[in-house]
mmCIF file of C-alpha atoms in Angstrom:
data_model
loop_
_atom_site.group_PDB
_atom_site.id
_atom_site.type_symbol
_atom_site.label_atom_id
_atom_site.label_comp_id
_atom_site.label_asym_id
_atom_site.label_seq_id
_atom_site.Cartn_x
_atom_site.Cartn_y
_atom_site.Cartn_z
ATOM 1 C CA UNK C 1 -27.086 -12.704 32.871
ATOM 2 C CA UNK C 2 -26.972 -13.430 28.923
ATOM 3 C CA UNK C 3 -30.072 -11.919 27.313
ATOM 4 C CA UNK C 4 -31.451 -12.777 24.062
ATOM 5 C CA UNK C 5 -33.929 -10.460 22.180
ATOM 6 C CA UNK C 6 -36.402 -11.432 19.907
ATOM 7 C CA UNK C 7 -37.838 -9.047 17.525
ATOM 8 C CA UNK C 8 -40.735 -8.055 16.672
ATOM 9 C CA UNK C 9 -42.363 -9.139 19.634
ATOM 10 C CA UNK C 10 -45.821 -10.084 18.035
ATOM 11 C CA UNK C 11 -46.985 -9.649 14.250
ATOM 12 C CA UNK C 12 -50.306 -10.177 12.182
ATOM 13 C CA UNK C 13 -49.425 -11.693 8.319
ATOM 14 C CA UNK C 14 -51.518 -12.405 5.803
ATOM 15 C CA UNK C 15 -51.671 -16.237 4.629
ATOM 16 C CA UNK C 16 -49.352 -16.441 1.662
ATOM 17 C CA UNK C 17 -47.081 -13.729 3.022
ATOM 18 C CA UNK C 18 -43.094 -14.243 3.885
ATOM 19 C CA UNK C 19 -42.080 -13.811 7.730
ATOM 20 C CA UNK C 20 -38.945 -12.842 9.212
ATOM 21 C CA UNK C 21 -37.760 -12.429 12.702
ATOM 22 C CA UNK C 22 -34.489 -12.326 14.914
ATOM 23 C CA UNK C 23 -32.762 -12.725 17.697
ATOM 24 C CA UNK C 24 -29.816 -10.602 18.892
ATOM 25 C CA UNK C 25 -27.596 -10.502 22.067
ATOM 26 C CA UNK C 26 -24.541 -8.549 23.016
ATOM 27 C CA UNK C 27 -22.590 -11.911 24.063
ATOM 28 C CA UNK C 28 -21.375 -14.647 21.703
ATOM 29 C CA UNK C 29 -23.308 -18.066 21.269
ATOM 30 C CA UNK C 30 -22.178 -21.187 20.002
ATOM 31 C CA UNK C 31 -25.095 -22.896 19.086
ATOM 32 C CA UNK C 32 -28.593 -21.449 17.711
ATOM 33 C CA UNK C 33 -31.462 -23.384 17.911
ATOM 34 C CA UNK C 34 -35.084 -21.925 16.427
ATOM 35 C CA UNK C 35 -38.351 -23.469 18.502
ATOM 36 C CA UNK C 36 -41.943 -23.450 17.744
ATOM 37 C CA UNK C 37 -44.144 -23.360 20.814
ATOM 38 C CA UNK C 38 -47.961 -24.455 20.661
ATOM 39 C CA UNK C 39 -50.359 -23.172 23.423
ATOM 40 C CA UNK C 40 -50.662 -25.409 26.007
ATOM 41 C CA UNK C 41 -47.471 -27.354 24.399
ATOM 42 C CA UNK C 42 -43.782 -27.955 24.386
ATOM 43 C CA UNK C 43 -41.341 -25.933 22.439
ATOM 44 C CA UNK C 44 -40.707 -27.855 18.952
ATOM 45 C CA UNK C 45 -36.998 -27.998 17.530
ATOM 46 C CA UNK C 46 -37.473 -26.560 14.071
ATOM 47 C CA UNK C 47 -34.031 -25.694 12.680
ATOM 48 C CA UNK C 48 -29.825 -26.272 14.698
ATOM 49 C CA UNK C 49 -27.539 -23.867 13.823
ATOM 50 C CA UNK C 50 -24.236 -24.632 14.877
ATOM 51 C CA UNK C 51 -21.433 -22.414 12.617
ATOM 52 C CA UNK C 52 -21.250 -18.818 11.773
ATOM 53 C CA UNK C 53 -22.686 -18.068 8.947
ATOM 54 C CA UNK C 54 -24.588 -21.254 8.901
ATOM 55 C CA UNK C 55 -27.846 -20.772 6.495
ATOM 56 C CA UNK C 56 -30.008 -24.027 7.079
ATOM 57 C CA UNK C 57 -33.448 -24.802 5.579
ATOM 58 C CA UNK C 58 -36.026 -26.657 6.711
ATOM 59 C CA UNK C 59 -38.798 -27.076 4.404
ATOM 60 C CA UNK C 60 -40.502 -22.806 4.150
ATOM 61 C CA UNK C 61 -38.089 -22.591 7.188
ATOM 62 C CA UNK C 62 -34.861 -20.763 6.505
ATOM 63 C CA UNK C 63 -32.386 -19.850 9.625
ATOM 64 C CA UNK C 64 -29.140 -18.153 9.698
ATOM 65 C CA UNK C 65 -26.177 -18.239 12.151
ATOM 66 C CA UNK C 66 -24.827 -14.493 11.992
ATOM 67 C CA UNK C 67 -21.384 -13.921 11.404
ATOM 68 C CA UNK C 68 -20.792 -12.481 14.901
ATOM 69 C CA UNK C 69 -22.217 -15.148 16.563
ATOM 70 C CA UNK C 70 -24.550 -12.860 18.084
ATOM 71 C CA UNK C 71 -27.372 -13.001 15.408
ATOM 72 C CA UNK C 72 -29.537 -15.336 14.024
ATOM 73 C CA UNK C 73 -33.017 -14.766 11.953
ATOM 74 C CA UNK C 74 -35.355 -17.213 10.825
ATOM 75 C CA UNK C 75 -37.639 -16.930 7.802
ATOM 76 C CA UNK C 76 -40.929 -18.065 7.324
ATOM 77 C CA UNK C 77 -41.981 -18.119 3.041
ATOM 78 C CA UNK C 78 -45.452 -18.588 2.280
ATOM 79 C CA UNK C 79 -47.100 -18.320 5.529
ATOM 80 C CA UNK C 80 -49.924 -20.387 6.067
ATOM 81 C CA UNK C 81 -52.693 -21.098 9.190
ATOM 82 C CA UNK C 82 -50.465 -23.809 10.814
ATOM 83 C CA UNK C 83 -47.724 -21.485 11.548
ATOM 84 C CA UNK C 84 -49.492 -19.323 14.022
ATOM 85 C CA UNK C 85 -47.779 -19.678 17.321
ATOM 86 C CA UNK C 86 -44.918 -18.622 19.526
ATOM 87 C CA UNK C 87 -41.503 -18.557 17.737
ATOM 88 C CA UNK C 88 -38.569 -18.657 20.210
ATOM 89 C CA UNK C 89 -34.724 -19.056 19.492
ATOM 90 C CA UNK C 90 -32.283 -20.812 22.341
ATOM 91 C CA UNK C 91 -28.596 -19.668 22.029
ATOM 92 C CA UNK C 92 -25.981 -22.096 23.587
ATOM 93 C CA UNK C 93 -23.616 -20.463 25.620
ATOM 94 C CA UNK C 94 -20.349 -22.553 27.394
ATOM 95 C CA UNK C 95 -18.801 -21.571 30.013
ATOM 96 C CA UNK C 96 -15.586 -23.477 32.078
ATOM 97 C CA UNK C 97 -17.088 -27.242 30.764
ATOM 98 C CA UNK C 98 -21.008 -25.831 31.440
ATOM 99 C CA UNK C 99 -23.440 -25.062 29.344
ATOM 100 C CA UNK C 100 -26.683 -23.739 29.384
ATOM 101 C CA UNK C 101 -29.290 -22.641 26.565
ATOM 102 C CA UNK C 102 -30.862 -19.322 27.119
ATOM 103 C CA UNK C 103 -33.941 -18.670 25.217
ATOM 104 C CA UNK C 104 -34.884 -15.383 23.926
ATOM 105 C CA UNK C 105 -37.943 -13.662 24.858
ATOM 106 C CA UNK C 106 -40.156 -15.080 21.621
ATOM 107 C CA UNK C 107 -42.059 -13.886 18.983
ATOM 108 C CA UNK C 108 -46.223 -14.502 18.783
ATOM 109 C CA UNK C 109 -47.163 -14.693 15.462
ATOM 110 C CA UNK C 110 -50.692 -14.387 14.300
ATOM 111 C CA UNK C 111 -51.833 -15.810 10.489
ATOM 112 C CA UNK C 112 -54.983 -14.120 8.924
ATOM 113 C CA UNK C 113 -56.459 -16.219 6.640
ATOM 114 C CA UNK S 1 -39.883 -41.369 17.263
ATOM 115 C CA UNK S 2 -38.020 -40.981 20.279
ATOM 116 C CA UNK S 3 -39.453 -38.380 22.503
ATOM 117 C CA UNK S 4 -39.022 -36.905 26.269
ATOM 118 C CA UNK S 5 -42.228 -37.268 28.705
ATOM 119 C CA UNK S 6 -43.298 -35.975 31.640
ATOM 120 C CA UNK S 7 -45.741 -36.832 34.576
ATOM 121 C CA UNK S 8 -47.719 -35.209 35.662
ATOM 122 C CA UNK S 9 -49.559 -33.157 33.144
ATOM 123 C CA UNK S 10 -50.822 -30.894 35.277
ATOM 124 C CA UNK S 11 -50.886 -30.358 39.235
ATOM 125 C CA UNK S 12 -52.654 -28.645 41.671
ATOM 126 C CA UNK S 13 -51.294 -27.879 45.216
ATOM 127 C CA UNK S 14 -51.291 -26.024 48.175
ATOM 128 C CA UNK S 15 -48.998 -23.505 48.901
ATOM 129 C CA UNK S 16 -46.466 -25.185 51.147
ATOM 130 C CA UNK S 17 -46.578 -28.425 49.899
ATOM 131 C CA UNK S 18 -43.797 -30.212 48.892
ATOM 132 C CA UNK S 19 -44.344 -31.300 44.652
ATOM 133 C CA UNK S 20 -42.481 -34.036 42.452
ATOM 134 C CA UNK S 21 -42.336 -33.664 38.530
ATOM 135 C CA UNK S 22 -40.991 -36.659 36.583
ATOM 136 C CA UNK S 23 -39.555 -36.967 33.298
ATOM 137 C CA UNK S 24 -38.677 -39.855 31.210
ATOM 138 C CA UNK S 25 -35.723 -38.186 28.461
ATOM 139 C CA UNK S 26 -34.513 -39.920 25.471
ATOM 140 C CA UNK S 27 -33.125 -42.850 25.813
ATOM 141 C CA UNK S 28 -29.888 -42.069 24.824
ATOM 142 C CA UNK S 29 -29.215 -38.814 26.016
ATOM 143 C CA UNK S 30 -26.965 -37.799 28.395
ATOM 144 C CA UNK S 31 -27.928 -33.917 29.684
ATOM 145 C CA UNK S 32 -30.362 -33.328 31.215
ATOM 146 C CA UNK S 33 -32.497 -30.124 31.960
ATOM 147 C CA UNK S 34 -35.312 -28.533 34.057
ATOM 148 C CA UNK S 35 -37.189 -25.240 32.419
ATOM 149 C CA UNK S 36 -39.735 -22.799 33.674
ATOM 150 C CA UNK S 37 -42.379 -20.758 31.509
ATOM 151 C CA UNK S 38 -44.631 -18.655 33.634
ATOM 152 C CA UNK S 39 -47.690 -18.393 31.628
ATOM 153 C CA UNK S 40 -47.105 -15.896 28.734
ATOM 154 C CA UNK S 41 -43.617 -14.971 28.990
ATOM 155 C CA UNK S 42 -40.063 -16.662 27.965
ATOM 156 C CA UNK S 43 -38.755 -20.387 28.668
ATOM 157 C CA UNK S 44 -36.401 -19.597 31.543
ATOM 158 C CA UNK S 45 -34.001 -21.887 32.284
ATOM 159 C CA UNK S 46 -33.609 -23.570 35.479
ATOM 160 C CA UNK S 47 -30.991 -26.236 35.881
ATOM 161 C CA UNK S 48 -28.371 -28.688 33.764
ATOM 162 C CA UNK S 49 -27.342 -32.269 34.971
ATOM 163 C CA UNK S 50 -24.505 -34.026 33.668
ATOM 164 C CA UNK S 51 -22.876 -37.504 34.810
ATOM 165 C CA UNK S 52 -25.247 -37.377 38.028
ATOM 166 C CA UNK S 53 -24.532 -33.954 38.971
ATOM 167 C CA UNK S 54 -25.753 -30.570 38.550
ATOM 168 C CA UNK S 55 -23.768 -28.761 35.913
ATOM 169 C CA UNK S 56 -25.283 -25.767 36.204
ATOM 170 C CA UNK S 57 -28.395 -23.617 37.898
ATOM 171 C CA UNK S 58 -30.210 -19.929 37.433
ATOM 172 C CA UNK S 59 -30.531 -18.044 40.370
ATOM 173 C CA UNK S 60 -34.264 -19.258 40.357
ATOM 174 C CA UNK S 61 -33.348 -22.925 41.474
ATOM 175 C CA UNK S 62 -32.674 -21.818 44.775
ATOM 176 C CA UNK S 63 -32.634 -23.913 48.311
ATOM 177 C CA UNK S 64 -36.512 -25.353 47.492
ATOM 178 C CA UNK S 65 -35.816 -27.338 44.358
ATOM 179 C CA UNK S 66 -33.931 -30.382 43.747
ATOM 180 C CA UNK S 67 -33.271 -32.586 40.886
ATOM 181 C CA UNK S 68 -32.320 -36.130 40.979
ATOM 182 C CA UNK S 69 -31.927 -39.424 38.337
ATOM 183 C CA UNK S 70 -33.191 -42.172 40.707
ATOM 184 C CA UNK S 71 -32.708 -44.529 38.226
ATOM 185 C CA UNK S 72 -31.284 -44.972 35.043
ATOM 186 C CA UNK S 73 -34.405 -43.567 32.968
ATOM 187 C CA UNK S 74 -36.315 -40.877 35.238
ATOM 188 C CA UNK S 75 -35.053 -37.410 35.857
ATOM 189 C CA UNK S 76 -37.593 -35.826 38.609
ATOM 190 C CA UNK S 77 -37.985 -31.899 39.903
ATOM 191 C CA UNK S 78 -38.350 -31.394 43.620
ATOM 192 C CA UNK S 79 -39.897 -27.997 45.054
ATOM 193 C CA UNK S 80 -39.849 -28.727 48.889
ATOM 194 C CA UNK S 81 -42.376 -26.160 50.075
ATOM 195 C CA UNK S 82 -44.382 -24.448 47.005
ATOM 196 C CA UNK S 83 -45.049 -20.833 47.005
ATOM 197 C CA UNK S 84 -48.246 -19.373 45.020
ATOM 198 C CA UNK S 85 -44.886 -17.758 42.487
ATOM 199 C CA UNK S 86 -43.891 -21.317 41.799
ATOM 200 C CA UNK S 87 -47.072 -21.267 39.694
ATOM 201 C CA UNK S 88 -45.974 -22.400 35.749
ATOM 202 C CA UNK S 89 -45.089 -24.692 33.359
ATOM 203 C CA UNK S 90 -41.970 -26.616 34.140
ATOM 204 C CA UNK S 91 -40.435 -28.270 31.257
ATOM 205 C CA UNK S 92 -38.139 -31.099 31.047
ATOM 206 C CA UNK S 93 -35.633 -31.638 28.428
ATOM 207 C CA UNK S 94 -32.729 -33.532 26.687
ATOM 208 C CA UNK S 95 -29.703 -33.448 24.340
ATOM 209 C CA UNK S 96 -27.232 -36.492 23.583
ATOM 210 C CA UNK S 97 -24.293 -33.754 24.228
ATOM 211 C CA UNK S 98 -24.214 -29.927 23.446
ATOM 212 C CA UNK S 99 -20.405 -29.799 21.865
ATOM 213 C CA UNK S 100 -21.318 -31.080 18.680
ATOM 214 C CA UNK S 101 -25.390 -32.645 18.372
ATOM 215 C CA UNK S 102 -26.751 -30.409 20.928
ATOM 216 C CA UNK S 103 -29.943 -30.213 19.871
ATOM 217 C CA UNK S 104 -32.586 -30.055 23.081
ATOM 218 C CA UNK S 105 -35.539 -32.287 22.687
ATOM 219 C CA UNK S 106 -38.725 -30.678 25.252
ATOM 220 C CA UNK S 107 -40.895 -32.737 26.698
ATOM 221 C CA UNK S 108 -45.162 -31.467 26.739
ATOM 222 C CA UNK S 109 -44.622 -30.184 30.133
ATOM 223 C CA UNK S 110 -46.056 -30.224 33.293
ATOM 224 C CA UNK S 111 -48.558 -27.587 34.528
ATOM 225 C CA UNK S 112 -47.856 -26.397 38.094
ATOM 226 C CA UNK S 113 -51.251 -24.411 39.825
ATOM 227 C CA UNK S 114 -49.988 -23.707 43.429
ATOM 228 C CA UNK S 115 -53.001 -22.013 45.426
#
């Protein structure tokens, strides 16, 4: 099946530092969608990306739609505590009328203070 | 704000037993979906329902699980007979459509603990 990879899987930052991660699969998506997960939580929408090229902001958020349609990054300025947790992105991918999201495989993120 | 919920937080059950998890979407919405995160690893999708019917399913929502919209506001999971690998958070979720606003609202999930 479709398979979305998140990189890197896992990364310490220092509080004040900018964070960027990505998400890349060999198949074409329509929609992007960026999630923040909490432990013990549901994911959290934080940025929809629905064009190519799309670059969207969402207060220190920043997410792009790559031009392939295969891509998409989100950046993280001025890190602080709050942001620790897991980071996933959700491609949409239609198929004969269906459509499914497929989520890729996340990234952790640690803050040190 | 608007927001999906699900009963019950968490459950505990034998192995074998048949579970129920319930979900309330958002109001307006009209797909609906089932998710799966084993502790630790990726959300894994499970199964889309559309217009009362299954639109789509992973090869993980086999024979044992079930999804139905009783009524006009809950959307519930089935697994008839649990196994000990059924063992996760399932999470239930929402979108008005996916064409244009397809933005998928989660609920907080509901912890499965089959023994």
């Amino acid at each position: 099946g479709q398979q979305l990879n998140q990189s890197p899987q896992s990364m310490f930052i220092q509080e004040g530092e900018d964070v960027s991660m990505n998400c890349t699969s060999s198949s074409i998506f329509n929609t992007w969608l960026w999630y923040k997960q909490d432990p013990g939580e549901g994911p959290v929408l934080l940025i929809a990306l629905y064009k190519a090229g799309e670059l969207t902001s969402n207060g220190r958020l920043t997410a792009q739609f790559g031009i392939t349609r295969k891509d998409s990054f989100l950046n993280i300025s001025a890190s602080i505590p709050s942001d620790v947790g897991i980071y996933f992105c959700a491609g949409l991918r239609t198929t004969s009328g269906t459509y499914k999201y497929i989520f890729g495989t996340g990234t952790r993120l640690k803050v040190l203070a | 704000e608007p927001e999906v919920t699900q009963t019950p937080s968490h459950q505990v059950t034998q192995m074998g037993q048949e579970v129920i998890l319930r979900c309330v979407p958002i109001s307006n919405h009209l797909y609906f979906y089932w998710y799966r995160q084993i502790l630790g690893q990726k959300v894994e999708f499970l199964v889309s329902f559309y217009n009362n019917e299954i639109s789509e399913k992973s090869e993980i929502f086999d024979d044992q699980f079930s999804v139905e919209r009783p009524d006009g506001s809950n959307f519930t999971l089935k697994i008839r007979s649990t196994k000990l690998e059924d063992s996760a958070m399932y999470f239930c979720a929402s979108s008005v459509d996916v064409g244009g606003g397809g933005e998928l609202f989660f609920g907080e999930g509901s912890r499965l603990t089959v023994l």
